[in-house]
Every structure is written in C-alpha cells, then in structure tokens.
XYZ file of N, CA, C and O in Angstrom:
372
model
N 52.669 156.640 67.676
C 53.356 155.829 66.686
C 52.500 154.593 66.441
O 52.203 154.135 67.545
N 51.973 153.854 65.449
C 51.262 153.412 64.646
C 51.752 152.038 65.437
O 50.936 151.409 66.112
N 53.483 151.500 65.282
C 54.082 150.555 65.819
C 55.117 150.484 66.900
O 56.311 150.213 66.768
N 54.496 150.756 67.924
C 55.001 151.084 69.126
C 56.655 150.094 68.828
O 57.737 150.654 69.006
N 56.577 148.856 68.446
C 57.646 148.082 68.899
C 58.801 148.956 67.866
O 59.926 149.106 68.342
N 58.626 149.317 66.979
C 59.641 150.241 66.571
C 60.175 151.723 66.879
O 61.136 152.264 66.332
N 59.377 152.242 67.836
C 60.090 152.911 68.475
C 61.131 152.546 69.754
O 62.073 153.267 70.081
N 60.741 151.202 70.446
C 61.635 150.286 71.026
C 62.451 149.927 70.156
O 63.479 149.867 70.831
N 62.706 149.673 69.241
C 63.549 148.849 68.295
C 64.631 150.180 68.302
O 65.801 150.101 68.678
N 64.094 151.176 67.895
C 65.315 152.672 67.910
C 65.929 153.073 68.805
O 67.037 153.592 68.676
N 65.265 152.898 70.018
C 65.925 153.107 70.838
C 67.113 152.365 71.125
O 68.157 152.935 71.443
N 66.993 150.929 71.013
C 68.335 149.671 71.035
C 68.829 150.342 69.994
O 70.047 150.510 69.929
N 68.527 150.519 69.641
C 69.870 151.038 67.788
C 70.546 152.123 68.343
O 71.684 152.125 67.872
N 70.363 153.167 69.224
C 70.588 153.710 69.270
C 71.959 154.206 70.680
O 72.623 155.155 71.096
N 71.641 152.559 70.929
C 72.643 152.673 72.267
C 71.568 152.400 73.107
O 72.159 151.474 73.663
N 70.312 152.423 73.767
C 69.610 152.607 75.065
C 69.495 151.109 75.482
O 69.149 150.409 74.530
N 69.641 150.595 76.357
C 69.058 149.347 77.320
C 68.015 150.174 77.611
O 68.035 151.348 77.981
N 66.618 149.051 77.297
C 64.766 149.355 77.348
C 65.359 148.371 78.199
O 65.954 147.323 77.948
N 64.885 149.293 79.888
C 64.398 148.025 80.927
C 63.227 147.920 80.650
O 63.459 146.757 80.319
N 61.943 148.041 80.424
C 60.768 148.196 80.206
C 59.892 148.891 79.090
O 59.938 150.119 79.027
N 59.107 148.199 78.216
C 58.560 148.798 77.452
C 56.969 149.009 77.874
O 56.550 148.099 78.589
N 56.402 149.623 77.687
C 55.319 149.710 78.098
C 54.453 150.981 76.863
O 54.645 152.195 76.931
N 53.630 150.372 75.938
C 52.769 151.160 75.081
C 51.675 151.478 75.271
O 51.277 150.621 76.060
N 50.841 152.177 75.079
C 49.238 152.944 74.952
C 49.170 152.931 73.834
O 50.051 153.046 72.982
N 47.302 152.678 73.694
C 46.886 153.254 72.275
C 47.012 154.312 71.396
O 46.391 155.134 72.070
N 47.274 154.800 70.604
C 47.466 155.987 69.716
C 46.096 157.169 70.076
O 44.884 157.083 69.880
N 46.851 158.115 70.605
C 45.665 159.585 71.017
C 45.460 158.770 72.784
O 44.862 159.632 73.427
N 45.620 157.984 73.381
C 45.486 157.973 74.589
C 45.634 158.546 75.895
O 46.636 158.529 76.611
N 44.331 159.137 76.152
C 44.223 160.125 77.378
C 44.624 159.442 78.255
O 43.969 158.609 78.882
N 46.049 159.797 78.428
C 46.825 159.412 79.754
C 45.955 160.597 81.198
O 45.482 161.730 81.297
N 46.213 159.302 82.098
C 45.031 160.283 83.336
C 46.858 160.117 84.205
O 47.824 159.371 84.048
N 46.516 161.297 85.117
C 47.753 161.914 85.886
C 48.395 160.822 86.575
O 49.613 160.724 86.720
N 47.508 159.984 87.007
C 47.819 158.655 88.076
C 48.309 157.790 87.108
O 49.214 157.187 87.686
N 48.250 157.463 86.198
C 48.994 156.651 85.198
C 50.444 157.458 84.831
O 51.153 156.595 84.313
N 50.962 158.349 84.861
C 51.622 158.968 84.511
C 52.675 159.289 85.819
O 53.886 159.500 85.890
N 51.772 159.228 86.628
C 52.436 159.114 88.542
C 53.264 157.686 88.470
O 54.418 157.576 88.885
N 52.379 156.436 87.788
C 52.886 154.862 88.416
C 54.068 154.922 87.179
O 55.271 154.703 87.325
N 53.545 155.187 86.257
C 55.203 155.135 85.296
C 56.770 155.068 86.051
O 57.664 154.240 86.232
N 56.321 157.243 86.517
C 57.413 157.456 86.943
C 58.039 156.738 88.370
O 59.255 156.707 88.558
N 57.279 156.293 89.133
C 57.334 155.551 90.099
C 58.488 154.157 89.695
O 59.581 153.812 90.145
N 57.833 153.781 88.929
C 58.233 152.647 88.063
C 59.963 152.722 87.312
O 60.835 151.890 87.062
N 59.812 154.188 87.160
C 61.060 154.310 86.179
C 62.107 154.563 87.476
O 63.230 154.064 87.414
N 61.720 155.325 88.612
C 62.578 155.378 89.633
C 63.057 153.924 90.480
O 64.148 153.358 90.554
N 62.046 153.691 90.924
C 62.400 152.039 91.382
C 63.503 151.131 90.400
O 64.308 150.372 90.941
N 63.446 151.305 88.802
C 64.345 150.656 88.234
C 65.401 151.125 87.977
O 66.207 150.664 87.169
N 65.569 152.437 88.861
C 66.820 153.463 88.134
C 66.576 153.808 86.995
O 67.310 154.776 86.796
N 65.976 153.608 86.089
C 65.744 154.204 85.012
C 64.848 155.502 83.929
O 63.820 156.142 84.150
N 65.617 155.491 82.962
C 65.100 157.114 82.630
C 63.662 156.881 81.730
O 63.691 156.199 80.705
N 62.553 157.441 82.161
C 61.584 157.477 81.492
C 61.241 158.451 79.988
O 60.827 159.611 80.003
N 61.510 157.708 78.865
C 61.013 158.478 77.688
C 59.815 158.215 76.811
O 59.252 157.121 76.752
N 59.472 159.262 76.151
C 58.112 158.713 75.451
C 58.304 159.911 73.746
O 59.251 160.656 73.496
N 57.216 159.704 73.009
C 57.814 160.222 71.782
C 57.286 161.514 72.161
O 56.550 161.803 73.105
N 57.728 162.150 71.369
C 57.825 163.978 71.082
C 56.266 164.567 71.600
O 55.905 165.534 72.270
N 55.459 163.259 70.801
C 53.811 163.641 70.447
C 53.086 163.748 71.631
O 52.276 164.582 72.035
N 53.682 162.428 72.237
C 53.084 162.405 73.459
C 53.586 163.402 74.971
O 52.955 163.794 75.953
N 54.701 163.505 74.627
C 55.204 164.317 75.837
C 54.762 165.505 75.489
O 54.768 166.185 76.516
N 54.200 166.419 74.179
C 53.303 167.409 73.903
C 51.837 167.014 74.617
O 51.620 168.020 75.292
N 51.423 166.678 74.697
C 50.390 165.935 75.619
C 50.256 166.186 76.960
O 49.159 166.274 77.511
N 51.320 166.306 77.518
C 51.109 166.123 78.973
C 51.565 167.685 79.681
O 52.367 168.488 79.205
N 50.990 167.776 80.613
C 50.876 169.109 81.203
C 52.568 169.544 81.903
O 53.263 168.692 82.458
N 52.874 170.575 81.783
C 53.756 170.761 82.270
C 54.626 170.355 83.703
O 55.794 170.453 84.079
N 53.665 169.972 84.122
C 53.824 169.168 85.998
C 54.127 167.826 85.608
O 55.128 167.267 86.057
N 53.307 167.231 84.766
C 54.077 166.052 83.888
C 55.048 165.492 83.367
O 55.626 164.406 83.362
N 55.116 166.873 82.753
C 56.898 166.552 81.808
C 57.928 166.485 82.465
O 59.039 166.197 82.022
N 57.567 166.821 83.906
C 58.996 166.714 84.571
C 59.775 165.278 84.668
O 59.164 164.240 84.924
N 60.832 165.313 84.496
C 61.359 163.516 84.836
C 61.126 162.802 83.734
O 61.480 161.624 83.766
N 60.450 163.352 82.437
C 60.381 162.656 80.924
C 61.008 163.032 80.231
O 61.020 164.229 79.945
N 62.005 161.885 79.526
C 62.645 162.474 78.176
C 61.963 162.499 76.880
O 61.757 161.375 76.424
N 61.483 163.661 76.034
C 60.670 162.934 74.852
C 61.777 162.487 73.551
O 62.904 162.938 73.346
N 61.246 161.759 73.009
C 62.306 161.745 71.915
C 61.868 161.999 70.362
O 60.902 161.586 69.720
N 62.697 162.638 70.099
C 61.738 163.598 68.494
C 62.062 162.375 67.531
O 63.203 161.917 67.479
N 60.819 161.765 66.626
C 61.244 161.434 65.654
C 61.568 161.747 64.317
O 61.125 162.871 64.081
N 62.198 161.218 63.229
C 63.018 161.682 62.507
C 62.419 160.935 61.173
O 62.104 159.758 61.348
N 62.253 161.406 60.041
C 62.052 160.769 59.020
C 63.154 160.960 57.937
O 63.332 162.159 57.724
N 64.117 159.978 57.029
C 65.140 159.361 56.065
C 64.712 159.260 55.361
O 64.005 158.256 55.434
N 64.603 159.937 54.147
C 64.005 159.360 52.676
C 65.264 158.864 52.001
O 66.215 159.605 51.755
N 65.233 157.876 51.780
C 66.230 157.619 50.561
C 65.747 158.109 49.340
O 66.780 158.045 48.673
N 64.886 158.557 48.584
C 64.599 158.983 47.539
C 63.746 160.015 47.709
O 62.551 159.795 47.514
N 64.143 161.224 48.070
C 63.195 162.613 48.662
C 62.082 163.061 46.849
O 60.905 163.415 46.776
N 62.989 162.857 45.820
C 62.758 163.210 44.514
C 61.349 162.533 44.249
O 60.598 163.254 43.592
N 60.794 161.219 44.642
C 60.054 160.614 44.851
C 58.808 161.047 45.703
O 57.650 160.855 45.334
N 59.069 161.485 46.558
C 58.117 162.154 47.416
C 57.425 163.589 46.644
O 56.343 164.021 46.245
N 58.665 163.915 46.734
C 58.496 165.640 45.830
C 57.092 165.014 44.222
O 55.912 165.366 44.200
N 57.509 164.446 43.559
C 56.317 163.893 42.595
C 55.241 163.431 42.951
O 54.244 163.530 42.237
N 55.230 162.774 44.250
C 54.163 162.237 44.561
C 53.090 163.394 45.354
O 51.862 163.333 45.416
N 54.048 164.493 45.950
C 52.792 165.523 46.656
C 52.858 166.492 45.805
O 52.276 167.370 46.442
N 53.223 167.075 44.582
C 53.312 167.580 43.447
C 51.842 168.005 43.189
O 51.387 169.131 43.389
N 51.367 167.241 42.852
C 49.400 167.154 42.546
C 49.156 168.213 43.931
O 48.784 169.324 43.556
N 49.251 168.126 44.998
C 48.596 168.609 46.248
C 48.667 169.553 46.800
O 47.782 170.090 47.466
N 50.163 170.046 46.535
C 50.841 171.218 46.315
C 49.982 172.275 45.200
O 49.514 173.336 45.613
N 49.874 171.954 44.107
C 49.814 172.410 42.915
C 48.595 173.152 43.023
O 48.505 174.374 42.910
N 47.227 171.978 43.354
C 45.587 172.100 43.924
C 45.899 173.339 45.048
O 44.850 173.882 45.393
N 46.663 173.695 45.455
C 46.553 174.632 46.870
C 46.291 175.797 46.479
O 46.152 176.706 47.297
C-alpha cells in the first residue's frame, strides 16, 4: 500500500484498536527473523497480528501462521467513469 497510514486509518474505522503500527517499504523482502520478532511482539501485547492481502501472499506458508491478512476493497462512487476512462484500453486489446 502506497500509504501505509491508511491502511491503519481502516482498520480504526473498522472497529480494531492498532496497539502498534509498524510499516515496510512497498515489495519488501521480509527475511524470516523479522517476521519471527513481529510475531513475538504481537504475542507479548496480546495482540492479533495483520498485514494486507499482498503481503501475507508473500510469505511462506510457515509464516502465515498467526497472521491475519486483510483483503482490500475498492468503492467507486462513479464506476460509469472508470468504465470511459479504460474504454480506450479495452478497445486496443
């Protein structure tokens, strides 16, 4: 996610108390030991460790254990808008 603080921001919207936020760069090769101190981290605070969809695709199955990912969702208020705008790109195919 481009702006990490808005995927924090959704999560409060959404009902969650963020004891901790903690972001990486976008495409960041998480190494196993970083991914060890998280969960470490999320246990010590009682709390549930999540990360987005993209990234929990990322991580090896021995990984994912103990992570919630959370899928994001895109709202168009004006879908009709979109539809014109990839129209051209569609069309070229």
């Amino acid at each position: 996610i481009g702006r990490p603080q808005k995927f924090f921001d959704g999560l409060k919207q959404a009902g969650m108390v963020v004891e901790q936020a903690i972001s990486f760069p976008d495409h960041h090769p998480f190494h196993p030991r970083e991914i060890e101190r998280l969960k470490r981290e999320a246990r010590r605070n009682n709390a549930l460790l999540v990360t987005t969809m993209k990234d929990y695709m990322r991580l090896s199955a021995n990984e994912r254990q103990g992570i919630l990912p959370i899928p994001a969702t895109l709202h168009l208020e004006n879908a009709s808008k979109l539809d014109t705008l990839l129209r051209p790109l569609i069309d070229r195919s």
